[in-house]
Tab-separated table of C-alpha atoms in Angstrom:
chain	number	residue	atom	x	y	z
A	1	MET	CA	-23.241	54.493	8.537
A	2	SER	CA	-21.517	55.617	5.390
A	3	GLY	CA	-17.980	55.739	4.645
A	4	ALA	CA	-17.991	59.877	4.765
A	5	ALA	CA	-19.836	59.613	8.103
A	6	ARG	CA	-17.660	57.390	9.744
A	7	PHE	CA	-14.727	59.526	8.521
A	8	ALA	CA	-15.958	62.544	9.896
A	9	LEU	CA	-16.630	60.885	13.506
A	10	ASP	CA	-13.148	59.297	13.474
A	11	PRO	CA	-11.515	60.610	16.819
A	12	ALA	CA	-8.471	61.355	14.944
A	13	VAL	CA	-10.286	63.700	12.195
A	14	ILE	CA	-12.104	65.383	15.083
A	15	ALA	CA	-8.947	66.340	17.115
A	16	GLY	CA	-7.177	67.258	13.937
A	17	GLY	CA	-10.039	69.801	13.078
A	18	ALA	CA	-9.636	71.228	16.639
A	19	VAL	CA	-5.939	71.433	16.532
A	20	GLU	CA	-6.389	73.098	12.859
A	21	ALA	CA	-8.484	76.084	14.423
A	22	VAL	CA	-6.060	76.653	17.317
A	23	TRP	CA	-3.284	76.742	14.805
A	24	LEU	CA	-5.201	79.117	12.247
A	25	ALA	CA	-5.769	81.702	15.305
A	26	ALA	CA	-2.132	81.309	16.276
A	27	HIS	CA	-0.955	82.087	12.820
A	28	ALA	CA	-3.332	85.066	12.318
A	29	ALA	CA	-1.991	86.522	15.655
A	30	THR	CA	1.838	86.056	14.372
A	31	TRP	CA	1.005	86.604	10.786
A	32	PRO	CA	2.555	90.532	11.209
A	33	LEU	CA	5.626	89.081	12.863
A	34	GLY	CA	6.203	87.246	9.709
A	35	LEU	CA	6.477	90.404	7.878
A	36	LEU	CA	8.613	91.991	10.034
A	37	GLY	CA	11.196	89.154	11.032
A	38	GLY	CA	14.528	88.647	9.079
A	39	ARG	CA	14.698	85.686	6.235
A	40	GLY	CA	17.345	84.164	8.444
A	41	ARG	CA	21.143	83.761	8.057
A	42	GLY	CA	23.564	81.127	7.961
A	43	ALA	CA	25.419	80.046	11.229
A	44	THR	CA	29.024	79.876	12.144
A	45	PRO	CA	30.307	76.479	12.083
A	46	ALA	CA	30.328	75.243	15.289
A	47	TYR	CA	33.848	73.656	16.037
A	48	ARG	CA	32.869	73.126	19.665
A	49	VAL	CA	29.995	70.935	20.170
A	50	GLU	CA	29.946	70.097	24.290
A	51	HIS	CA	27.630	72.817	24.939
A	52	LEU	CA	24.941	71.472	22.276
A	53	PRO	CA	21.942	69.569	23.208
A	54	PRO	CA	22.360	65.772	22.651
A	55	VAL	CA	20.235	65.710	19.266
A	56	GLN	CA	22.030	68.690	17.796
A	57	ARG	CA	25.396	67.729	18.956
A	58	GLY	CA	24.826	64.091	17.101
A	59	LEU	CA	23.891	65.427	13.795
A	60	ILE	CA	26.894	67.697	13.734
A	61	VAL	CA	29.343	65.012	14.835
A	62	SER	CA	27.887	62.511	12.495
A	63	ASP	CA	27.574	64.735	9.281
A	64	VAL	CA	29.004	68.305	9.181
A	65	GLU	CA	27.829	68.686	5.620
A	66	ALA	CA	24.431	67.271	6.528
A	67	ALA	CA	23.837	69.839	9.213
A	68	GLY	CA	25.239	72.835	7.408
A	69	THR	CA	23.485	72.305	3.889
A	70	PRO	CA	21.014	75.327	3.816
A	71	ILE	CA	17.210	74.775	3.940
A	72	LEU	CA	14.897	77.233	2.471
A	73	LEU	CA	11.433	77.669	3.693
A	74	VAL	CA	8.710	78.802	1.204
A	75	HIS	CA	5.377	79.578	2.320
A	76	GLY	CA	1.853	79.418	0.860
A	77	ILE	CA	-0.882	81.610	-0.543
A	78	VAL	CA	-2.364	84.314	1.945
A	79	SER	CA	0.721	83.322	4.634
A	80	ASN	CA	4.042	84.347	5.148
A	81	ARG	CA	7.028	82.916	6.785
A	82	SER	CA	5.468	83.109	10.259
A	83	VAL	CA	3.648	79.503	9.209
A	84	PHE	CA	7.157	78.133	9.640
A	85	THR	CA	7.778	79.160	13.165
A	86	LEU	CA	7.692	75.879	14.631
A	87	LEU	CA	9.076	74.025	11.891
A	88	ARG	CA	12.010	76.428	11.860
A	89	ARG	CA	12.795	75.910	15.315
A	90	GLY	CA	12.160	72.267	15.145
A	91	LEU	CA	14.752	71.882	12.449
A	92	THR	CA	17.330	74.326	14.393
A	93	ARG	CA	16.994	72.440	17.512
A	94	ARG	CA	17.916	69.043	15.484
A	95	GLY	CA	21.042	70.778	14.522
A	96	PHE	CA	20.448	72.191	11.055
A	97	THR	CA	22.416	75.423	11.236
A	98	ASN	CA	21.467	77.002	8.170
A	99	VAL	CA	17.559	77.413	8.067
A	100	PHE	CA	16.058	80.435	5.818
A	101	ALA	CA	12.378	81.582	5.131
A	102	MET	CA	11.737	83.780	2.315
A	103	ASN	CA	8.631	86.115	1.685
A	104	TYR	CA	6.966	86.957	-1.332
A	105	THR	CA	3.629	88.282	-2.640
A	106	THR	CA	0.842	85.789	-3.542
A	107	VAL	CA	-1.972	88.659	-4.538
A	108	SER	CA	-0.472	89.814	-7.610
A	109	THR	CA	2.118	87.083	-8.510
A	110	ASP	CA	1.801	83.758	-10.456
A	111	VAL	CA	3.390	80.437	-9.929
A	112	ARG	CA	6.134	81.109	-12.653
A	113	ALA	CA	6.629	84.827	-11.729
A	114	ALA	CA	7.289	83.232	-8.083
A	115	ALA	CA	9.504	80.718	-9.272
A	116	ALA	CA	11.997	82.955	-10.804
A	117	SER	CA	11.908	84.911	-7.370
A	118	LEU	CA	12.865	81.854	-5.669
A	119	ALA	CA	15.509	81.141	-8.375
A	120	GLU	CA	16.929	84.497	-7.166
A	121	GLU	CA	16.574	83.590	-3.254
A	122	VAL	CA	18.330	80.578	-3.809
A	123	GLU	CA	21.217	81.895	-5.374
A	124	ARG	CA	21.578	84.193	-2.592
A	125	VAL	CA	21.556	81.583	-0.205
A	126	VAL	CA	24.278	79.760	-2.323
A	127	GLU	CA	26.179	82.726	-2.289
A	128	GLU	CA	25.787	83.417	1.417
A	129	THR	CA	26.566	79.670	2.768
A	130	GLY	CA	28.974	78.745	0.127
A	131	PHE	CA	27.059	75.504	-0.492
A	132	GLU	CA	26.475	74.600	-4.160
A	133	ARG	CA	22.919	72.672	-3.561
A	134	ILE	CA	20.188	73.317	-0.631
A	135	HIS	CA	16.860	72.042	0.534
A	136	VAL	CA	13.493	73.668	-0.284
A	137	ILE	CA	10.467	72.992	1.654
A	138	GLY	CA	7.211	74.455	0.415
A	139	HIS	CA	4.049	74.551	2.053
A	140	SER	CA	0.521	74.417	-0.291
A	141	LEU	CA	1.520	76.793	-2.950
A	142	GLY	CA	5.093	77.034	-1.953
A	143	GLY	CA	5.887	73.533	-2.940
A	144	LEU	CA	4.097	74.239	-6.404
A	145	ILE	CA	6.558	77.182	-6.931
A	146	GLY	CA	9.283	74.881	-5.822
A	147	ARG	CA	8.517	72.316	-8.233
A	148	TYR	CA	8.039	74.646	-11.242
A	149	TYR	CA	11.562	76.009	-10.221
A	150	VAL	CA	13.444	72.555	-9.935
A	151	THR	CA	11.640	70.922	-13.176
A	152	ARG	CA	10.981	73.834	-15.618
A	153	LEU	CA	13.481	76.481	-14.489
A	154	GLY	CA	16.655	74.231	-14.043
A	155	GLY	CA	16.524	74.412	-10.442
A	156	ASP	CA	17.597	70.737	-9.802
A	157	ALA	CA	21.097	71.814	-10.297
A	158	ARG	CA	20.656	73.859	-6.967
A	159	VAL	CA	17.920	71.817	-5.073
A	160	HIS	CA	19.105	68.496	-3.509
A	161	THR	CA	15.635	68.045	-1.678
A	162	LEU	CA	12.422	69.570	-1.965
A	163	VAL	CA	9.822	68.819	0.361
A	164	THR	CA	5.923	69.724	-0.306
A	165	LEU	CA	3.413	70.010	2.371
A	166	GLY	CA	-0.206	69.888	1.316
A	167	THR	CA	0.825	71.085	-2.131
A	168	PRO	CA	-2.105	70.502	-4.992
A	169	HIS	CA	0.503	68.893	-7.347
A	170	GLU	CA	-2.646	67.632	-9.330
A	171	GLY	CA	-4.764	70.843	-8.590
A	172	THR	CA	-7.618	71.474	-6.121
A	173	TRP	CA	-11.441	72.344	-6.292
A	174	ALA	CA	-10.988	74.929	-3.870
A	175	ALA	CA	-9.238	77.073	-6.502
A	176	TYR	CA	-12.535	77.875	-8.226
A	177	ALA	CA	-14.010	79.703	-5.331
A	178	VAL	CA	-11.718	82.648	-6.365
A	179	PRO	CA	-11.511	83.862	-9.923
A	180	THR	CA	-7.493	85.413	-9.751
A	181	ARG	CA	-4.934	84.200	-12.382
A	182	LEU	CA	-2.935	82.554	-9.564
A	183	MET	CA	-6.209	80.515	-8.422
A	184	GLN	CA	-6.822	79.331	-12.013
A	185	GLN	CA	-3.355	77.926	-12.199
A	186	MET	CA	-4.430	75.656	-9.246
A	187	ARG	CA	-7.244	74.174	-10.950
A	188	PRO	CA	-7.138	70.420	-11.906
A	189	GLY	CA	-6.109	70.616	-15.708
A	190	SER	CA	-4.651	74.007	-15.856
A	191	GLY	CA	-2.217	75.066	-18.233
A	192	LEU	CA	0.321	75.297	-15.310
A	193	LEU	CA	-0.368	71.901	-14.347
A	194	ARG	CA	-0.201	70.485	-17.851
A	195	GLU	CA	3.072	71.930	-18.104
A	196	LEU	CA	4.223	70.393	-14.851
A	197	ALA	CA	3.383	67.143	-15.879
A	198	ARG	CA	5.551	67.078	-19.119
A	199	PRO	CA	8.831	65.164	-19.011
A	200	ALA	CA	11.452	65.920	-16.809
A	201	ARG	CA	13.872	63.526	-17.542
A	202	GLY	CA	17.315	63.777	-15.637
A	203	CYS	CA	15.887	65.740	-12.655
A	204	ARG	CA	18.511	65.641	-9.976
A	205	THR	CA	16.154	66.718	-7.115
A	206	ARG	CA	14.722	64.236	-4.549
A	207	PHE	CA	11.295	64.922	-4.110
A	208	ILE	CA	9.181	64.129	-0.577
A	209	SER	CA	5.557	64.974	-0.480
A	210	TYR	CA	3.234	65.254	2.701
A	211	TRP	CA	-0.402	64.975	2.354
A	212	SER	CA	-3.346	64.706	4.721
A	213	ASP	CA	-6.639	63.016	4.365
A	214	SER	CA	-8.432	65.667	6.140
A	215	ASP	CA	-6.701	68.541	4.176
A	216	GLU	CA	-9.543	71.103	3.525
A	217	ALA	CA	-7.850	73.143	0.945
A	218	VAL	CA	-6.649	70.440	-1.405
A	219	LEU	CA	-9.526	68.529	-2.810
A	220	PRO	CA	-9.515	65.625	-3.482
A	221	GLN	CA	-6.759	65.407	-0.984
A	222	ARG	CA	-4.858	62.643	-2.942
A	223	SER	CA	-3.772	65.514	-5.296
A	224	ALA	CA	-1.367	66.670	-2.869
A	225	ALA	CA	0.589	63.386	-3.599
A	226	LEU	CA	3.251	63.729	-6.230
A	227	ARG	CA	2.910	61.392	-9.209
A	228	HIS	CA	5.449	61.917	-11.938
A	229	PRO	CA	7.452	59.219	-14.106
A	230	ASP	CA	10.326	61.087	-14.194
A	231	LEU	CA	10.551	62.444	-10.461
A	232	ARG	CA	12.083	60.372	-7.539
A	233	SER	CA	9.324	60.829	-5.106
A	234	SER	CA	8.227	59.594	-1.701
A	235	ASN	CA	4.592	60.114	-0.812
A	236	VAL	CA	4.022	60.320	2.956
A	237	ARG	CA	0.236	60.086	4.052
A	238	LEU	CA	-0.893	61.601	7.320
A	239	HIS	CA	-4.124	61.116	8.875
A	240	GLY	CA	-6.458	63.595	10.523
A	241	ALA	CA	-4.596	66.656	9.787
A	242	GLY	CA	-5.585	70.022	8.591
A	243	HIS	CA	-3.812	72.172	5.775
A	244	LEU	CA	-2.365	74.601	8.255
A	245	THR	CA	-1.383	72.041	10.677
A	246	LEU	CA	1.401	70.149	8.515
A	247	PRO	CA	4.131	72.507	8.709
A	248	MET	CA	3.706	72.496	12.532
A	249	MET	CA	3.350	68.755	13.281
A	250	ARG	CA	5.999	66.969	15.288
A	251	ASP	CA	5.991	64.125	12.810
A	252	VAL	CA	6.441	66.230	10.270
A	253	VAL	CA	9.526	68.072	11.571
A	254	HIS	CA	10.878	64.556	12.584
A	255	GLY	CA	10.195	63.090	9.140
A	256	ILE	CA	12.060	66.001	7.486
A	257	SER	CA	14.829	65.989	9.871
A	258	THR	CA	15.391	62.315	9.077
A	259	ALA	CA	15.304	62.518	5.741
A	260	LEU	CA	17.651	65.645	5.129
A	261	ALA	CA	20.315	64.184	7.695
A	262	PHE	CA	20.590	60.542	6.663
A	263	LEU	CA	19.634	60.199	2.938
A	264	ASP	CA	22.416	60.515	0.131
A	265	THR	CA	21.821	61.683	-3.285
A	266	ASP	CA	20.266	58.968	-4.701
A	267	GLY	CA	17.563	58.492	-1.791
A	268	ALA	CA	19.038	55.823	0.029
A	269	THR	CA	19.846	55.724	3.997
A	270	VAL	CA	23.607	56.030	4.910
A	271	THR	CA	23.341	55.596	8.448
A	272	SER	CA	22.641	52.115	9.889
A	273	GLY	CA	19.338	51.906	11.856
A	274	VAL	CA	17.749	54.485	9.925
A	275	LEU	CA	14.207	53.756	8.454
A	276	LEU	CA	13.631	54.413	4.799
A	277	LEU	CA	10.828	56.732	4.415
A	278	ALA	CA	7.534	55.520	4.402
A	279	ARG	CA	5.944	55.129	0.553
A	280	ASP	CA	2.431	55.772	-0.094
A	281	GLU	CA	1.965	54.376	-4.026
């Protein structure tokens, strides 16, 4: 049996495909709500914690700054902030008090224009919360937009950590299916990706990239790993997870929560007993 056949018959891959189909249907059903729902707002600091669940209480007690540092969620193409429903809820339940999600138009925009819009949204969050630096989590195209903002528009001054989920950092063959400007930018070797590959010396942002060996939207799948000599990045490989499933996985929510709660600006753990992020070189 060939390697491709063994992979296709892997129980984890089969189960992942079924889960992806379920999440696709669920996302289609909640998509209209993502257009109506609010972007989120900062929560009032919790000076009393006895009423909170143990996990949430633990984060606030151990590190008030980590709990309050804003998190901005940026969706991908043909989507909206509803894709982050479970991730947003998971982060909030783990003690993060300022979780925001933005919408942007993906049909008529390009990565550079969307990155400029992201810069404006980041400034609004900074002004509203009083925090000078925030975290950004981008799914698919959203991660590429976040990376452009951080490395090309000076966003590293504002973004402490950029987490990408299934982002085509090195492009995707699937982008050849639709002849739009935006899709052209996501093709391997495009002008935009060559620009992102340029030096980014002194970048202060820490990068965490989740990628799956079963991602049907990023081809080849390893293109979703971030490899750049000037960027401090950790690549986390997942097995059997579909593209849409990534922001909804419990392991992803847990990994992001741990990273944002217990890692300092240099990417080292500051709490004993917390495991370092798994690196996938």
